[in-house]
Short mmCIF file of C-alpha atoms in Angstrom, two decimals:
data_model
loop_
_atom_site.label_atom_id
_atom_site.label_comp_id
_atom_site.label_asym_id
_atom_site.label_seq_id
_atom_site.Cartn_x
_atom_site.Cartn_y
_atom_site.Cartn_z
CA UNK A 1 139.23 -8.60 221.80
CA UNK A 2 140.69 -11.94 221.17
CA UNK A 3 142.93 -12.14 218.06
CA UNK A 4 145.56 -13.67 216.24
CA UNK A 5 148.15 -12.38 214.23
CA UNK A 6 149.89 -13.81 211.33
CA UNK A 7 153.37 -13.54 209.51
CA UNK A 8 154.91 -13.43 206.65
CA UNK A 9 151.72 -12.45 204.68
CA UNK A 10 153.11 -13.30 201.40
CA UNK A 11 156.48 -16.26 201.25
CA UNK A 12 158.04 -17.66 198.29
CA UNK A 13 160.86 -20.22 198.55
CA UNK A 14 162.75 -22.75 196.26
CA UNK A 15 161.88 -26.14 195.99
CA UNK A 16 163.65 -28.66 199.07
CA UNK A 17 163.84 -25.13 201.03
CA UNK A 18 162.19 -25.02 204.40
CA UNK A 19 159.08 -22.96 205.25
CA UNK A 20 158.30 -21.15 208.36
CA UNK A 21 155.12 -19.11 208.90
CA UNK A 22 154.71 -17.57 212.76
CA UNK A 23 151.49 -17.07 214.72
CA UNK A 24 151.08 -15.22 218.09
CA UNK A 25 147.67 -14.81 220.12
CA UNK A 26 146.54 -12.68 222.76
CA UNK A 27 144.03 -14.91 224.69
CA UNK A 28 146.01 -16.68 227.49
CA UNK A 29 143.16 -19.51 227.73
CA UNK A 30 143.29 -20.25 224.33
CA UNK A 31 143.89 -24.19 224.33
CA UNK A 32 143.92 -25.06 220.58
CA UNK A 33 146.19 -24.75 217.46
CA UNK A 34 145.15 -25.71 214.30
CA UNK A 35 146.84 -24.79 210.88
CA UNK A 36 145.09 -25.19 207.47
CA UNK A 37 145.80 -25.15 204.44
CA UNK A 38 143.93 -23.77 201.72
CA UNK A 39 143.89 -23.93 197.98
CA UNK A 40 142.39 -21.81 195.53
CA UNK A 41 138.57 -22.52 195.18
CA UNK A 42 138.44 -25.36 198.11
CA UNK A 43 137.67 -24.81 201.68
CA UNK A 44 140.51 -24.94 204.38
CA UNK A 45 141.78 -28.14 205.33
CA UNK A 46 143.58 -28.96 208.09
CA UNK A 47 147.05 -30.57 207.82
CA UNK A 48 148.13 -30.12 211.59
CA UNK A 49 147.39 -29.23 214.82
CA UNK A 50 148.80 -29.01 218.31
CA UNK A 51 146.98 -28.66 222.27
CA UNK A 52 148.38 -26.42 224.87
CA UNK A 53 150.18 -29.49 226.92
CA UNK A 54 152.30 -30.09 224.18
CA UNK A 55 155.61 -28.09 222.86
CA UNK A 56 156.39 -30.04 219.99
CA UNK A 57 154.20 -32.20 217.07
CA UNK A 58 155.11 -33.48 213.82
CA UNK A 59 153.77 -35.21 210.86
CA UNK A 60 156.23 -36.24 208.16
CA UNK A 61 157.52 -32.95 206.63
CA UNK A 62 155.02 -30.56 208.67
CA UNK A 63 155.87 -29.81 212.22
CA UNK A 64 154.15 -26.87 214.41
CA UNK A 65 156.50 -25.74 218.01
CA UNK A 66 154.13 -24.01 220.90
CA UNK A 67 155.21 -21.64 223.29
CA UNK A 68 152.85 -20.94 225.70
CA UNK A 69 154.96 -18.22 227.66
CA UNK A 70 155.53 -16.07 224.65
CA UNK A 71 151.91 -16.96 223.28
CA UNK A 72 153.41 -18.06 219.68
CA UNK A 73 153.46 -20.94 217.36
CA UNK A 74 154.97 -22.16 214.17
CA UNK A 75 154.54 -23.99 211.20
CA UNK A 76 157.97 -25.62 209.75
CA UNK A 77 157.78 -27.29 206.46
CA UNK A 78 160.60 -28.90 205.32
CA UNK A 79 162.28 -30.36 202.07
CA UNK A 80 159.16 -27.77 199.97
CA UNK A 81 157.70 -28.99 197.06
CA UNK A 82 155.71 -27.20 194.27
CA UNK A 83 152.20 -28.98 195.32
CA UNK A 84 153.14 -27.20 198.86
CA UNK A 85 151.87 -23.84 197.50
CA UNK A 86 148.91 -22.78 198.94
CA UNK A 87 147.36 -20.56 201.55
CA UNK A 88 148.18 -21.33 205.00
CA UNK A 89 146.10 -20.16 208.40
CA UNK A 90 147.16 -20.61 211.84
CA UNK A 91 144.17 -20.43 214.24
CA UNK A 92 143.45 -20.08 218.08
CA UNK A 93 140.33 -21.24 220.16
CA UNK A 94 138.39 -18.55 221.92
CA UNK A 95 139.67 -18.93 225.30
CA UNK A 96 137.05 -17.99 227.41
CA UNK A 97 134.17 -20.24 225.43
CA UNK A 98 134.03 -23.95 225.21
CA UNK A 99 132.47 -24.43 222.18
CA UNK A 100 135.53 -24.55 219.95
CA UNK A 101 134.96 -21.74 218.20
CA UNK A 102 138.05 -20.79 216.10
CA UNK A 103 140.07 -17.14 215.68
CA UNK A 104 141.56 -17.13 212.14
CA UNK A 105 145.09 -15.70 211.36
CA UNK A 106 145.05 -13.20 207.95
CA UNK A 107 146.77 -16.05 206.06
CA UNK A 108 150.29 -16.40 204.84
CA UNK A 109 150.34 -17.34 200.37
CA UNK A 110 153.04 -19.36 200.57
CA UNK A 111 154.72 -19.88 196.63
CA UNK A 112 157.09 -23.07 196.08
CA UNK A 113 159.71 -22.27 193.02
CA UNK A 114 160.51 -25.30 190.90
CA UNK B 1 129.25 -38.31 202.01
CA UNK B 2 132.75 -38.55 203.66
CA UNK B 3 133.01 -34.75 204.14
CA UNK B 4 131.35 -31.67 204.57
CA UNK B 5 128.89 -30.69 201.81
CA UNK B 6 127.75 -26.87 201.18
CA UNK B 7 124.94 -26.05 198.61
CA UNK B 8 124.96 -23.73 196.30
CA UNK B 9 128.60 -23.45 195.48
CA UNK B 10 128.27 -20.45 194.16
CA UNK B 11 125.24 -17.78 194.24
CA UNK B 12 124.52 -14.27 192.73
CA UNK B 13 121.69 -12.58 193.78
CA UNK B 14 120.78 -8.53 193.66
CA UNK B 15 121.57 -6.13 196.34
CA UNK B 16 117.89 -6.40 198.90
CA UNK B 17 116.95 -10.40 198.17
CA UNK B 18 117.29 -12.79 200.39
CA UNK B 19 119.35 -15.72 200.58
CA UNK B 20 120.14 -19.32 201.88
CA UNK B 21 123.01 -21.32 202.23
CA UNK B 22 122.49 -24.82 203.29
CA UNK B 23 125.25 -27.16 205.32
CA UNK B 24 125.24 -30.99 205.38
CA UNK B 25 128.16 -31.93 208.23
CA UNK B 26 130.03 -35.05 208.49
CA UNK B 27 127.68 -37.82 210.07
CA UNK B 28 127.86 -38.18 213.99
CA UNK B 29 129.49 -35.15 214.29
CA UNK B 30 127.40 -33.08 216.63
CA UNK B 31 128.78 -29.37 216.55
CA UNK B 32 128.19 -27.45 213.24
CA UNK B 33 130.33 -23.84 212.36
CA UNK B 34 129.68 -21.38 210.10
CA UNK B 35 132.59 -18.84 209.16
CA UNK B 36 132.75 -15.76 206.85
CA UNK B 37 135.96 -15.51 204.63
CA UNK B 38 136.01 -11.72 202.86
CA UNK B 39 138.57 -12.00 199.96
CA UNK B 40 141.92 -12.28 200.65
CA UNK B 41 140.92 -12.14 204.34
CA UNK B 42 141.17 -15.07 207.17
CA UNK B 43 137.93 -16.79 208.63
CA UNK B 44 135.61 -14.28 211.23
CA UNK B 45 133.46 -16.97 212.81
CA UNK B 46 129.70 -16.24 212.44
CA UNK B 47 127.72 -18.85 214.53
CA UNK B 48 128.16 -22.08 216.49
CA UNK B 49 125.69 -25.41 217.09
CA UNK B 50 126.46 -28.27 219.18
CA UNK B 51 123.20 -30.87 219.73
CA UNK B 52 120.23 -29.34 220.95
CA UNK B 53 121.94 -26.48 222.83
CA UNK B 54 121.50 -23.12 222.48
CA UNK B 55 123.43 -21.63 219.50
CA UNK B 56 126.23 -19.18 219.90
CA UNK B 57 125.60 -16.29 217.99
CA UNK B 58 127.77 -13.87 219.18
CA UNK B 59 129.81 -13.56 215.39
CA UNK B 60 126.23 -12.77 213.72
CA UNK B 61 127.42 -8.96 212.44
CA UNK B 62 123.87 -8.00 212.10
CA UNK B 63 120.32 -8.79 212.99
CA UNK B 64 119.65 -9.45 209.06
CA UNK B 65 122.27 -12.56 209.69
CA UNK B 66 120.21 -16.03 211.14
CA UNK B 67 120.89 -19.92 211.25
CA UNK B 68 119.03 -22.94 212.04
CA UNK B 69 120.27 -26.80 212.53
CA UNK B 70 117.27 -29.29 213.41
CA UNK B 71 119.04 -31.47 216.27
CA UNK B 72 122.24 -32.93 214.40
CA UNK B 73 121.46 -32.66 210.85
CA UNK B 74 121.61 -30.07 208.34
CA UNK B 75 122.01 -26.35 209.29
CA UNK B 76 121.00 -23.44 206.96
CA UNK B 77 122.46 -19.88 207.12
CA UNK B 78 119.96 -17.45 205.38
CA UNK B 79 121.09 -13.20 205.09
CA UNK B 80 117.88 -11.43 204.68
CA UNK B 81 117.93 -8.01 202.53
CA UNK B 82 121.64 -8.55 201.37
CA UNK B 83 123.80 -5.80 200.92
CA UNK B 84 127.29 -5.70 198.95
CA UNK B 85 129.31 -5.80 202.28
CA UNK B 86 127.50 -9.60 202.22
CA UNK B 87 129.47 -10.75 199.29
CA UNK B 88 132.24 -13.40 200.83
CA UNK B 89 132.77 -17.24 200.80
CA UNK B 90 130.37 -18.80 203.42
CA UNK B 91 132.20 -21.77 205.14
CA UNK B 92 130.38 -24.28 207.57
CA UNK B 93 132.97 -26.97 209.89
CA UNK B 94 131.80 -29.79 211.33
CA UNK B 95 133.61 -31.84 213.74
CA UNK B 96 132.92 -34.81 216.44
CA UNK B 97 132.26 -32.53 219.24
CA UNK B 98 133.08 -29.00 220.46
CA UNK B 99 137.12 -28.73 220.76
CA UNK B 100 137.68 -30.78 218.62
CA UNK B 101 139.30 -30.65 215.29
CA UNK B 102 136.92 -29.13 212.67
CA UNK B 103 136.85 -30.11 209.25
CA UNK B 104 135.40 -27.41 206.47
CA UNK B 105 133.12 -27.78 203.24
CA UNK B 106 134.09 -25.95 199.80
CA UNK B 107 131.97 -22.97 200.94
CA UNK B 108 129.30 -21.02 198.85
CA UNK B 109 130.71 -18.09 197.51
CA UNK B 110 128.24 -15.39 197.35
CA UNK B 111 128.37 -11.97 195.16
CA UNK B 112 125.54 -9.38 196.04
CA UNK B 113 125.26 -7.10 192.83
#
């Protein structure tokens, strides 16, 4: 079935360091690329996202790159800071549905040293 | 409210009782998620709403799993006879339409004893 895999699971960096956490997917048709992030206790929330006619997106210090050939994509988080820590999750639609319906990466802890 | 609300936060019931988790989504937005997050694990998506259509329920994992939402409004999740395996934060999305980007309650964690 449909799925998408995650990595690093675990990522701990210094403070102003970058961040990159990498996502491939297996359904061809999947249109949709959402990353959250989530902190202890709280519900995911989403911070970016990028559609499938678009290589490139960024917001401030988050960006996310799509390759469609390859089937990957990437969250980049530059100059880190210690409220950055948190669980991120890269997510796929279900390609062959249109309801939206989301396939969750395993999640990557991501630690910001002061 | 501004954002998605999920009641009880947190619930602890005995292994065989039944339970229900209840969803208030964003106003106006018409499709309604619920996801299962197992500790430590990503989000397995459990069923879909959008409107009056019928519901996709092809992430129920068992026939003991069921969800209702009355046209746009509130949707409840209820897990009849729960067994341990049940225990997991419950997380319901809302968002304007289908495809588009969902936004997520706090969850109800639930522990089956």
């Amino acid at each position: 079935g449909e799925n998408v895999e995650q990595h690093p699971s675990t990522l701990s960096v210094q403070e102003g360091d970058s961040a990159v956490i990498k996502c491939t997917y297996s359904d061809s048709a999947s249109n949709y690329f959402p990353w959250y992030k989530q902190e202890l206790g709280k519900g995911p929330q989403l911070i970016i996202d990028i559609r499938s006619n678009v290589g490139e997106k960024k917001d401030q210090r988050i960006a996310v790159t799509l390759n469609k050939t390859a089937k990957h994509f990437s969250l980049h988080i530059t100059e880190t800071q210690p409220e950055d820590s948190a669980v991120y999750f890269c997510a796929a639609t279900h390609g062959s549905s249109n309801t939206g319906k989301l396939i969750f990466g395993q999640g990557t802890t991501l630690q910001v040293k002061p | 409210g501004a954002g998605v609300s999920q009641s009880p936060s947190n619930k602890v019931t005995e292994k065989g009782k039944d339970v229900e988790l209840r969803c208030d989504p964003i106003s106006g937005h018409t499709a309604l998620y619920w996801y299962r997050q197992r500790l430590g694990q990503g989000l397995e998506f459990l069923i879909y709403f959008q409107g009056n259509s019928a519901p996709d329920k092809s992430g129920l994992p068992s026939d003991r799993f069921s969800a209702e939402r009355t046209g746009e409004s509130v949707s409840t999740l209820t897990i009849q006879r729960t067994q341990q395996e049940d225990s997991a934060v419950y997380l319901c999305a809302s968002s304007e339409r289908s495809g588009q980007p969902q936004h997520f309650g706090d969850g109800t964690r639930l522990s089956i004893l």
